PDB file of C-alpha atoms in Angstrom:
ATOM      1  CA  GLN A  18     -65.113 -92.696 -29.247  1.00 85.00           C
ATOM      2  CA  VAL A  19     -63.373 -93.776 -32.453  1.00 90.00           C
ATOM      3  CA  ARG A  20     -63.481 -91.324 -35.301  1.00 94.00           C
ATOM      4  CA  LEU A  21     -62.191 -91.673 -38.859  1.00 95.00           C
ATOM      5  CA  VAL A  22     -62.132 -88.578 -41.063  1.00 95.00           C
ATOM      6  CA  GLU A  23     -61.303 -88.851 -44.750  1.00 95.00           C
ATOM      7  CA  SER A  24     -60.195 -86.002 -46.950  1.00 95.00           C
ATOM      8  CA  GLY A  25     -58.567 -85.418 -50.315  1.00 96.00           C
ATOM      9  CA  GLY A  26     -61.237 -86.489 -52.769  1.00 95.00           C
ATOM     10  CA  GLY A  27     -62.254 -84.448 -55.776  1.00 97.00           C
ATOM     11  CA  LEU A  28     -62.470 -84.253 -59.537  1.00 98.00           C
ATOM     12  CA  VAL A  29     -59.442 -85.272 -61.585  1.00 98.00           C
ATOM     13  CA  GLN A  30     -58.807 -85.984 -65.244  1.00 98.00           C
ATOM     14  CA  PRO A  31     -57.930 -89.485 -66.448  1.00 98.00           C
ATOM     15  CA  GLY A  32     -54.253 -90.139 -65.859  1.00 98.00           C
ATOM     16  CA  GLY A  33     -54.148 -87.756 -62.923  1.00 98.00           C
ATOM     17  CA  SER A  34     -53.397 -88.337 -59.257  1.00 98.00           C
ATOM     18  CA  LEU A  35     -55.043 -87.792 -55.889  1.00 98.00           C
ATOM     19  CA  ARG A  36     -54.013 -88.523 -52.320  1.00 98.00           C
ATOM     20  CA  LEU A  37     -56.652 -89.436 -49.775  1.00 98.00           C
ATOM     21  CA  SER A  38     -56.080 -89.104 -46.042  1.00 97.00           C
ATOM     22  CA  CYS A  39     -57.739 -90.890 -43.138  1.00 96.00           C
ATOM     23  CA  ALA A  40     -57.160 -89.309 -39.737  1.00 95.00           C
ATOM     24  CA  VAL A  41     -58.005 -91.591 -36.815  1.00 94.00           C
ATOM     25  CA  SER A  42     -58.718 -90.535 -33.247  1.00 89.00           C
ATOM     26  CA  GLY A  43     -59.747 -92.440 -30.174  1.00 85.00           C
ATOM     27  CA  ARG A  44     -57.891 -95.658 -30.802  1.00 79.00           C
ATOM     28  CA  ASP A  45     -54.359 -97.054 -30.608  1.00 81.00           C
ATOM     29  CA  LEU A  46     -53.875 -98.414 -34.102  1.00 84.00           C
ATOM     30  CA  SER A  47     -51.058-100.853 -33.371  1.00 84.00           C
ATOM     31  CA  MET A  48     -53.459-103.821 -33.249  1.00 86.00           C
ATOM     32  CA  TYR A  49     -55.650-102.847 -36.173  1.00 91.00           C
ATOM     33  CA  VAL A  50     -55.882-103.342 -39.915  1.00 93.00           C
ATOM     34  CA  MET A  51     -56.620-100.221 -41.921  1.00 94.00           C
ATOM     35  CA  ALA A  52     -58.282-100.494 -45.312  1.00 96.00           C
ATOM     36  CA  TRP A  53     -59.683 -98.396 -48.104  1.00 97.00           C
ATOM     37  CA  HIS A  54     -62.922 -99.509 -49.716  1.00 98.00           C
ATOM     38  CA  ARG A  55     -64.839 -97.899 -52.537  1.00 98.00           C
ATOM     39  CA  GLN A  56     -68.372 -97.976 -53.842  1.00 98.00           C
ATOM     40  CA  ALA A  57     -69.359 -96.867 -57.304  1.00 96.00           C
ATOM     41  CA  PRO A  58     -72.981 -96.044 -58.236  1.00 91.00           C
ATOM     42  CA  GLY A  59     -74.981 -99.214 -58.720  1.00 94.00           C
ATOM     43  CA  LYS A  60     -72.142-101.452 -57.564  1.00 96.00           C
ATOM     44  CA  GLU A  61     -71.269-103.249 -54.368  1.00 96.00           C
ATOM     45  CA  ARG A  62     -68.628-101.875 -52.066  1.00 96.00           C
ATOM     46  CA  GLU A  63     -65.222-103.389 -52.765  1.00 97.00           C
ATOM     47  CA  LEU A  64     -61.983-103.638 -50.833  1.00 97.00           C
ATOM     48  CA  VAL A  65     -59.259-101.671 -52.592  1.00 97.00           C
ATOM     49  CA  THR A  66     -56.257-101.997 -50.287  1.00 96.00           C
ATOM     50  CA  ALA A  67     -55.382-102.814 -46.693  1.00 95.00           C
ATOM     51  CA  PHE A  68     -52.403-103.007 -44.357  1.00 91.00           C
ATOM     52  CA  THR A  69     -51.742-104.149 -40.823  1.00 86.00           C
ATOM     53  CA  TRP A  70     -50.746-101.153 -38.771  1.00 78.00           C
ATOM     54  CA  GLY A  71     -47.392-101.672 -37.093  1.00 72.00           C
ATOM     55  CA  ALA A  72     -46.583-104.836 -39.007  1.00 75.00           C
ATOM     56  CA  GLY A  73     -46.035-106.084 -42.502  1.00 68.00           C
ATOM     57  CA  GLY A  74     -48.608-107.311 -44.906  1.00 80.00           C
ATOM     58  CA  THR A  75     -50.304-105.221 -47.565  1.00 90.00           C
ATOM     59  CA  TYR A  76     -53.152-106.168 -49.894  1.00 94.00           C
ATOM     60  CA  TYR A  77     -54.096-104.538 -53.174  1.00 96.00           C
ATOM     61  CA  ALA A  78     -57.013-105.404 -55.434  1.00 97.00           C
ATOM     62  CA  ASP A  79     -55.851-106.433 -58.893  1.00 97.00           C
ATOM     63  CA  SER A  80     -57.614-103.446 -60.401  1.00 96.00           C
ATOM     64  CA  VAL A  81     -55.344-100.977 -58.555  1.00 97.00           C
ATOM     65  CA  LYS A  82     -52.010-102.815 -58.329  1.00 97.00           C
ATOM     66  CA  GLY A  83     -49.157-100.679 -59.548  1.00 97.00           C
ATOM     67  CA  ARG A  84     -51.282 -97.518 -59.456  1.00 98.00           C
ATOM     68  CA  PHE A  85     -52.393 -97.121 -55.823  1.00 98.00           C
ATOM     69  CA  THR A  86     -50.190 -97.071 -52.727  1.00 96.00           C
ATOM     70  CA  ILE A  87     -51.330 -97.263 -49.122  1.00 94.00           C
ATOM     71  CA  SER A  88     -49.151 -95.747 -46.418  1.00 91.00           C
ATOM     72  CA  ARG A  89     -49.317 -94.380 -42.887  1.00 89.00           C
ATOM     73  CA  ASP A  90     -47.908 -91.778 -40.555  1.00 88.00           C
ATOM     74  CA  ASN A  91     -47.656 -93.378 -37.145  1.00 82.00           C
ATOM     75  CA  GLY A  92     -47.054 -90.101 -35.366  1.00 85.00           C
ATOM     76  CA  ARG A  93     -50.191 -88.556 -36.781  1.00 87.00           C
ATOM     77  CA  ASN A  94     -52.376 -91.687 -36.606  1.00 90.00           C
ATOM     78  CA  THR A  95     -53.182 -91.090 -40.251  1.00 93.00           C
ATOM     79  CA  GLY A  96     -53.392 -93.393 -43.230  1.00 93.00           C
ATOM     80  CA  TYR A  97     -53.020 -92.350 -46.847  1.00 96.00           C
ATOM     81  CA  LEU A  98     -54.046 -93.659 -50.235  1.00 97.00           C
ATOM     82  CA  GLN A  99     -51.945 -92.346 -53.104  1.00 98.00           C
ATOM     83  CA  MET A 100     -53.800 -92.886 -56.368  1.00 98.00           C
ATOM     84  CA  ASN A 101     -51.918 -92.455 -59.637  1.00 98.00           C
ATOM     85  CA  SER A 102     -52.848 -93.058 -63.268  1.00 98.00           C
ATOM     86  CA  LEU A 103     -56.501 -92.685 -62.372  1.00 98.00           C
ATOM     87  CA  LYS A 104     -59.125 -94.101 -64.702  1.00 98.00           C
ATOM     88  CA  PRO A 105     -62.826 -93.278 -65.102  1.00 97.00           C
ATOM     89  CA  GLU A 106     -63.640 -96.664 -63.558  1.00 96.00           C
ATOM     90  CA  ASP A 107     -61.951 -95.525 -60.334  1.00 98.00           C
ATOM     91  CA  THR A 108     -64.830 -93.098 -59.820  1.00 98.00           C
ATOM     92  CA  ALA A 109     -66.477 -93.957 -56.496  1.00 98.00           C
ATOM     93  CA  VAL A 110     -66.954 -92.925 -52.906  1.00 98.00           C
ATOM     94  CA  TYR A 111     -63.857 -94.023 -51.001  1.00 98.00           C
ATOM     95  CA  TYR A 112     -64.085 -95.088 -47.371  1.00 98.00           C
ATOM     96  CA  CYS A 113     -61.367 -95.843 -44.865  1.00 97.00           C
ATOM     97  CA  ALA A 114     -62.107 -98.483 -42.272  1.00 97.00           C
ATOM     98  CA  LEU A 115     -60.535-100.305 -39.313  1.00 95.00           C
ATOM     99  CA  LYS A 116     -60.810-103.810 -37.926  1.00 94.00           C
ATOM    100  CA  PRO A 117     -58.951-105.541 -35.093  1.00 92.00           C
ATOM    101  CA  ARG A 118     -56.238-107.914 -36.291  1.00 89.00           C
ATOM    102  CA  GLY A 119     -57.656-111.376 -36.825  1.00 88.00           C
ATOM    103  CA  ASP A 120     -61.242-110.171 -37.172  1.00 92.00           C
ATOM    104  CA  GLU A 121     -63.152-110.513 -40.413  1.00 92.00           C
ATOM    105  CA  LYS A 122     -65.358-107.480 -40.264  1.00 95.00           C
ATOM    106  CA  TYR A 123     -64.405-103.833 -40.408  1.00 96.00           C
ATOM    107  CA  ILE A 124     -66.092-102.155 -37.490  1.00 95.00           C
ATOM    108  CA  TYR A 125     -65.071 -98.514 -37.758  1.00 96.00           C
ATOM    109  CA  TRP A 126     -65.808 -96.492 -40.878  1.00 97.00           C
ATOM    110  CA  GLY A 127     -65.226 -92.987 -42.104  1.00 96.00           C
ATOM    111  CA  GLN A 128     -67.882 -90.871 -43.772  1.00 96.00           C
ATOM    112  CA  GLY A 129     -66.469 -91.340 -47.267  1.00 96.00           C
ATOM    113  CA  THR A 130     -64.964 -88.998 -49.816  1.00 97.00           C
ATOM    114  CA  GLN A 131     -66.003 -88.706 -53.468  1.00 97.00           C
ATOM    115  CA  VAL A 132     -63.443 -89.342 -56.192  1.00 98.00           C
ATOM    116  CA  THR A 133     -64.517 -88.515 -59.734  1.00 98.00           C
ATOM    117  CA  VAL A 134     -62.280 -89.247 -62.709  1.00 98.00           C
ATOM    118  CA  SER A 135     -63.554 -87.502 -65.795  1.00 97.00           C
ATOM    119  CA  SER A 136     -62.393 -85.330 -68.646  1.00 95.00           C
TER     120      SER A 136
END
């Protein structure tokens, strides 16, 4: 049973920072790609950032480059999304997800965590 549990969302003022966590159980992550997606009200879900666990290769959407950083703790099987210089347009539900390397579709998803950027 694969389980992804996100935490760290909340309300923050524009220009502030948040760090999201994604704890994974039930799977050896060495052959997986971890990603963060987000979905704002009335909009389609979008890929924000992704990395290949245990290897190089990181992707960032243009809208978050230079502000967001994805990282991982191998010992804890946990991924992180550090979000700095947050903007109101970053408001969304953020989801972490996993897919096997080489696959197109993400097959394991967390429950999502709300991030609201507002003054």
